[in-house]
Coordinates of C-alpha atoms in Angstrom, one line a residue:
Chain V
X42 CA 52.4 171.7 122.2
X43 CA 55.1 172.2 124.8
X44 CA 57.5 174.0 121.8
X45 CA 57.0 177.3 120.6
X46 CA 59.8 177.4 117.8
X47 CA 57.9 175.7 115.1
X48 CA 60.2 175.9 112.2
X49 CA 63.2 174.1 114.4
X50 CA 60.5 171.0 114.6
X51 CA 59.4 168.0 112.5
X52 CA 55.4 168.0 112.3
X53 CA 55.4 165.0 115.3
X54 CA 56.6 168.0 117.8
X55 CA 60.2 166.7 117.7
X56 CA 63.6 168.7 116.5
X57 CA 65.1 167.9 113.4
X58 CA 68.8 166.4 113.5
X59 CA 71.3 168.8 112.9
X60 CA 72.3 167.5 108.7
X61 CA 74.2 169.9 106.2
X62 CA 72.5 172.8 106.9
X63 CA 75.4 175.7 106.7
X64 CA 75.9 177.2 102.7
X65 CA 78.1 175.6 100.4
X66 CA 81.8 176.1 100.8
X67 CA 83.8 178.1 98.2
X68 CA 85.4 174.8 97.7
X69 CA 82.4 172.6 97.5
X70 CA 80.3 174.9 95.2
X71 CA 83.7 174.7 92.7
X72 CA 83.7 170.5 92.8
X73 CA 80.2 170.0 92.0
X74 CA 80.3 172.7 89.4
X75 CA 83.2 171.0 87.9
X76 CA 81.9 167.9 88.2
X77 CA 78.5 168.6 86.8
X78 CA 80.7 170.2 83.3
X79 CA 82.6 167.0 83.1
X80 CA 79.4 165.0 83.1
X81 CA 77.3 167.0 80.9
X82 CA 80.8 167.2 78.2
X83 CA 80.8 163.1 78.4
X84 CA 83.7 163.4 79.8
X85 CA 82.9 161.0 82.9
X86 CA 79.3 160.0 84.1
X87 CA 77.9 160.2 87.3
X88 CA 78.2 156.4 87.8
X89 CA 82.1 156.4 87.1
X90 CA 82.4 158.8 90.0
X91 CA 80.4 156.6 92.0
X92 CA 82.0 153.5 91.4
X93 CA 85.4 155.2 91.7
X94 CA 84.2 156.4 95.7
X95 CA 82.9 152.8 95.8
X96 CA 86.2 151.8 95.2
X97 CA 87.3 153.9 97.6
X98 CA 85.2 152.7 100.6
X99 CA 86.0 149.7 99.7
X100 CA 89.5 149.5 100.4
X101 CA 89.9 148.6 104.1
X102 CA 92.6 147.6 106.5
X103 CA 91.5 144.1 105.9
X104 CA 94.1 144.7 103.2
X105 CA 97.3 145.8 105.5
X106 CA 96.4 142.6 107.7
X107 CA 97.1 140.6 105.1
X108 CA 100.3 141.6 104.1
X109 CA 101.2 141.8 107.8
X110 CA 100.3 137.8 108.4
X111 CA 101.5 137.1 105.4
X112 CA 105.0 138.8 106.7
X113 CA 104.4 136.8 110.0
X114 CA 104.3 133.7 108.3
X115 CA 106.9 134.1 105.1
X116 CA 110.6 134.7 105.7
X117 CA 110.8 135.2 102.0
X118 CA 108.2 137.8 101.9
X119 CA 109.0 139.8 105.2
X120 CA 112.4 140.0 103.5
X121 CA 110.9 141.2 99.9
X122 CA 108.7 143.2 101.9
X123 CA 111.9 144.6 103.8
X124 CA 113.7 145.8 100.6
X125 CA 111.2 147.7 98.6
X126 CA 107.2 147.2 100.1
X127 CA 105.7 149.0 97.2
X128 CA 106.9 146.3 94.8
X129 CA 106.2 143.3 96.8
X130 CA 102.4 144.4 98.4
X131 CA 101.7 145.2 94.4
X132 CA 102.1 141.2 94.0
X133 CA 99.7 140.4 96.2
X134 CA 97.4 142.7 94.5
X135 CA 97.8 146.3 96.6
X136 CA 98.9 148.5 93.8
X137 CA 99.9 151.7 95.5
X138 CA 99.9 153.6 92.4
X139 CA 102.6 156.5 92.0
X140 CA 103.4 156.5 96.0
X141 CA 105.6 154.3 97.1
X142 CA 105.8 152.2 100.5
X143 CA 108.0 151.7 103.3
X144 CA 107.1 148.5 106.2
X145 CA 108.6 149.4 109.2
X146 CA 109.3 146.8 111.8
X147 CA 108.2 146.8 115.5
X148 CA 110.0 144.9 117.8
X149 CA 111.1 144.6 121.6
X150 CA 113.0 147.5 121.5
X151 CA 111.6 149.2 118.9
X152 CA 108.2 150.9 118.2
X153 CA 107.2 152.8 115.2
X154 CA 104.4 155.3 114.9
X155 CA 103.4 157.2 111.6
X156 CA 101.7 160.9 111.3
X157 CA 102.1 162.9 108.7
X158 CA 102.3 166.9 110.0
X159 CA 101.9 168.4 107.0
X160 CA 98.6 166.8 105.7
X161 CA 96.9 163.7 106.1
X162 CA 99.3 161.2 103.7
X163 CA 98.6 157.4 104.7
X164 CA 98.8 154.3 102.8
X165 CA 94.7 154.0 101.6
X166 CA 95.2 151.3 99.6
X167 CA 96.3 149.1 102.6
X168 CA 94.0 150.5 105.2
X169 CA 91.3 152.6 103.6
X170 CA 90.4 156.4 104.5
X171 CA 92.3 158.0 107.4
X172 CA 90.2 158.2 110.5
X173 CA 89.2 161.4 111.4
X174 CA 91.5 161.8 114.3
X175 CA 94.6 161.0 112.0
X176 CA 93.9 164.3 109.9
X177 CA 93.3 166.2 113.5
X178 CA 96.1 169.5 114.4
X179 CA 96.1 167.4 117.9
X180 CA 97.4 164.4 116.2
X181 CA 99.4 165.9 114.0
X182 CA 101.1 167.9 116.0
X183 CA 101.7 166.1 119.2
X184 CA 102.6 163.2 117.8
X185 CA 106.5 164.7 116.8
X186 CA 106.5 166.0 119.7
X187 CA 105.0 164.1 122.8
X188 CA 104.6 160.2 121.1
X189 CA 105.0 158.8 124.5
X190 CA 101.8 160.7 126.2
X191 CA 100.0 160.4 122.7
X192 CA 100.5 156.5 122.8
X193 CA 99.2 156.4 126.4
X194 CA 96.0 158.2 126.0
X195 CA 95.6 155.3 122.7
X196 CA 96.2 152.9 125.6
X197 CA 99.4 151.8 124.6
X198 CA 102.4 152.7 127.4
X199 CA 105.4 151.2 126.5
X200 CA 108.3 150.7 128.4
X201 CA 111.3 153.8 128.8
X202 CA 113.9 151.2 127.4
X203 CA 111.8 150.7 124.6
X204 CA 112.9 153.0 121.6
X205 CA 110.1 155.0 119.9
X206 CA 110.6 156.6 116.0
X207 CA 108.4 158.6 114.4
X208 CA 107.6 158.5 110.8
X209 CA 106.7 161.9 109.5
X210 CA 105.3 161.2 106.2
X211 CA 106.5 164.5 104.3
X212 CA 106.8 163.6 100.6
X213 CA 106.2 160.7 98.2
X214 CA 106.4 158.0 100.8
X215 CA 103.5 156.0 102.4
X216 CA 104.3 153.7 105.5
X217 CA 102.7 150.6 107.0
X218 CA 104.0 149.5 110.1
X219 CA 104.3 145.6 111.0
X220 CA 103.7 145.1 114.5
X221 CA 105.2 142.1 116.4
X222 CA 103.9 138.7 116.2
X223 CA 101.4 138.3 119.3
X224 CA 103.1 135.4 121.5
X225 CA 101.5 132.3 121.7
X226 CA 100.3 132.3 118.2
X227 CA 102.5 129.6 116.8
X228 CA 101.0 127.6 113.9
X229 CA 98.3 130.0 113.5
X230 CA 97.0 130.3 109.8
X231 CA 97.5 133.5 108.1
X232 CA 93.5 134.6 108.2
X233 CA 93.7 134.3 112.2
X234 CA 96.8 136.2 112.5
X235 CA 95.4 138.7 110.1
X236 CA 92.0 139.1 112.4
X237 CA 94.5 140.2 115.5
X238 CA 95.9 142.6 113.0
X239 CA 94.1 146.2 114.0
X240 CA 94.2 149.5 111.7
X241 CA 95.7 151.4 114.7
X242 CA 98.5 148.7 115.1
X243 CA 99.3 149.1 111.4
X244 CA 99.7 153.4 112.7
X245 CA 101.4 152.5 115.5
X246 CA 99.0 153.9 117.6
X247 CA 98.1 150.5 118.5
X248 CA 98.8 146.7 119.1
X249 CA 97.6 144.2 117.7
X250 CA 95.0 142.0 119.6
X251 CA 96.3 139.8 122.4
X252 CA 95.7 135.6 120.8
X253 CA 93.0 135.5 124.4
X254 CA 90.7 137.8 122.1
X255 CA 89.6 134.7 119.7
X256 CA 88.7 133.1 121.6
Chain E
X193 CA 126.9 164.3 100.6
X194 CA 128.0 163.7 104.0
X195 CA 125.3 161.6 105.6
X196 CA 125.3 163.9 108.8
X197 CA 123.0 166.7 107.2
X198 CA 121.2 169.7 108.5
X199 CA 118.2 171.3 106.8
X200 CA 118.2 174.8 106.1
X201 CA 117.0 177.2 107.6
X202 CA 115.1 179.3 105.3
X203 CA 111.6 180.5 105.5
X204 CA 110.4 180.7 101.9
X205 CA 107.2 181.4 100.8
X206 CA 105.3 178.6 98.5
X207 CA 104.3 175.1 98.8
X208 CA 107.2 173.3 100.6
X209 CA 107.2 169.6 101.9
X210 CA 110.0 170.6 104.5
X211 CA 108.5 170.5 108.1
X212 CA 109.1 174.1 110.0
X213 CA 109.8 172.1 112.9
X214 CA 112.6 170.6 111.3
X215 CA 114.7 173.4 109.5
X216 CA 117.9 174.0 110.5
X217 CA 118.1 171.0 112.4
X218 CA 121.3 168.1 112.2
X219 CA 120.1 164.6 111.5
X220 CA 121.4 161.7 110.0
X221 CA 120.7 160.6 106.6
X222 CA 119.0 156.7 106.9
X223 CA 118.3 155.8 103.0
X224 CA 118.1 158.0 99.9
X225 CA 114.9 157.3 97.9
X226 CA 113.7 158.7 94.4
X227 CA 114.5 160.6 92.5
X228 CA 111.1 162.3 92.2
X229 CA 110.1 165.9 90.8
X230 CA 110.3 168.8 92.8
X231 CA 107.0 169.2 94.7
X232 CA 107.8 172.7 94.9
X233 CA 107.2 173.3 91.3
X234 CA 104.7 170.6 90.5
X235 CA 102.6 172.6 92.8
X236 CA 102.6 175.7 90.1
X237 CA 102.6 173.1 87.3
X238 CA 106.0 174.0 86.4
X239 CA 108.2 170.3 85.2
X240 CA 109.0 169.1 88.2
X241 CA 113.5 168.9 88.9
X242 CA 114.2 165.5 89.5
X243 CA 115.6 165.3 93.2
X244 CA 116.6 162.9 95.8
X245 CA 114.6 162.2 98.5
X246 CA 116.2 161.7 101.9
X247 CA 115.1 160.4 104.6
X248 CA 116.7 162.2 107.4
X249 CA 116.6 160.5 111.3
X250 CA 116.4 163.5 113.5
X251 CA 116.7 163.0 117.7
X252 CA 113.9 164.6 119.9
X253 CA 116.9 166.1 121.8
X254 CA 118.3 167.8 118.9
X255 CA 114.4 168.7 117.3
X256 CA 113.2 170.2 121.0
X257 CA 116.4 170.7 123.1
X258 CA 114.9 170.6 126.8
X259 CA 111.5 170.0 126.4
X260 CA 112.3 166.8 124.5
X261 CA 109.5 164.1 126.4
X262 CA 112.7 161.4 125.8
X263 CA 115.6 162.9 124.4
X264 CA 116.9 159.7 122.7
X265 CA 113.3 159.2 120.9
X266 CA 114.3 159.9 116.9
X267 CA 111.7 161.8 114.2
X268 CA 112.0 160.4 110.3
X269 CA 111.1 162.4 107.7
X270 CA 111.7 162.9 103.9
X271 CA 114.0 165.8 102.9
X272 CA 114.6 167.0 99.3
X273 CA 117.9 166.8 98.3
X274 CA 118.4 170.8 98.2
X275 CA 116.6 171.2 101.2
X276 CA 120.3 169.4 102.9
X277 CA 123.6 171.1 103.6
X278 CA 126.6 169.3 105.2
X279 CA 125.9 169.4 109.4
X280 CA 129.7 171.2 109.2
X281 CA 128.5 174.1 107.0
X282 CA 128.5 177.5 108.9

């Protein structure tokens, strides 16, 4: 055998993948203690909480596409959308619960970009969990400070003219931003439009994908 | 209130939904939103105080001075209500 340290090997001779191999946080230890009471009191059962994290997973930006093709394509709606988003992204079946939503439009002049430096707040019922980056110090902290040179190493350089605002999501407040229409995309039907729609253009750390990329 | 606001500048302890970065800083009120319950006291489960939310538009120039990356750049954030004092006030 060309490895002396048997017990950091599986019995083929190779090393085990690094898993969840440090102790239980003070944290962790407390939510499956509590969880395990509220199970074995009837409270819940073990396949409510499973079904509830199902839920979870299964809520993906597919859902903030929509609403932005759907404000591509629907004066009406854009404009609903406009005056309070919560209200009108509940009617097409996005309840946000107790938070409520602000759209925020990019335009030519304008670019929007949303962090939240106090915690990780983003609208998860429109684009699912945060990626891990969103929740990151770096992300959080540059992003108030430097947008510009944050934006660029997302690949996105935008013009001096061109105005960026932050949207530092402090309190009660969740915020989807609705990128521009790609050009050439005239006549499109709102499940093409939504497929150009990316998570990171509904940040504002992104655009959405150039009409070339369908097809 | 005036809509050209600053936040205070106090350091309290506690959990606050007021940015460091942004205390004692003059910005421009851009909609008023709520009112929803003090997150300073739901956080002790005291009854939330009903307050208005503001949303305060803040210039990198006025949030960084010199170091601002572009000075014209603005911030948005939410500000409770008695987190605000007139931008006149001493």
């Amino acid at each position: 055998m060309p490895h002396d340290h048997h017990d950091h090997l599986s019995p083929s001779g190779h090393p085990f993948r690094a898993d969840n191999d440090h102790p239980l946080s003070y944290w962790q230890a407390l939510e499956i203690a509590v969880r395990e009471l509220l199970i074995e009191k009837g409270v819940t059962t073990a396949a409510e909480i499973a079904g509830q994290i199902d839920a979870m997973d299964n809520r993906t930006p597919a859902n903030g596409a929509a609403v932005v093709a759907l404000a591509w394509t629907d004066p009406d709606f854009r404009a609903a959308l406009q005056h309070d988003a919560s209200m009108a992204t509940a009617e097409m079946g996005f309840d946000i619960g107790p938070m409520k939503l602000i759209a925020v439009e990019n335009t030519a002049e304008l670019h929007n970009i949303v962090v939240c430096t106090l915690c990780s707040c983003y609208p998860r019922n429109l684009l699912g969990l945060p990626p891990d980056w969103y929740k990151s110090r770096a992300y959080r902290s540059r992003t108030v400070r430097e947008p510009r040179r944050v934006l660029a190493e997302f690949g996105v350089t935008l013009p001096e003219a061109t105005h960026i605002r932050v949207h530092d999501s402090t309190a009660d407040m969740r915020y989807i931003v609705i990128p521009a229409r790609p050009k050439g995309t005239d006549g499109w039907s709102k499940k093409d439009l939504a497929d150009l729609v990316t998570r990171d253009s509904m940040v504002g750390t992104g655009l959405p994908k150039s009409p070339d990329a369908l097809v | 209130m005036d809509r050209r606001v600053r936040v205070r500048n106090d350091m309290p302890p506690g959990h606050i939904r007021t940015p460091a970065y942004l205390r004692g800083k003059c910005g421009v009120i851009e909609r008023t939103l709520g009112p929803f319950p003090n997150p300073e006291q739901l956080a002790y489960r005291h009854k939330g105080r009903p307050l208005a939310l503001h949303r305060v538009r803040f210039t990198m120039a006025e949030i960084w001075g010199d170091a601002a990356e572009t000075p014209t750049d603005t911030v948005e954030a939410e500000i409770y209500a008695h987190w605000l004092e007139p931008a006149d006030a001493a």
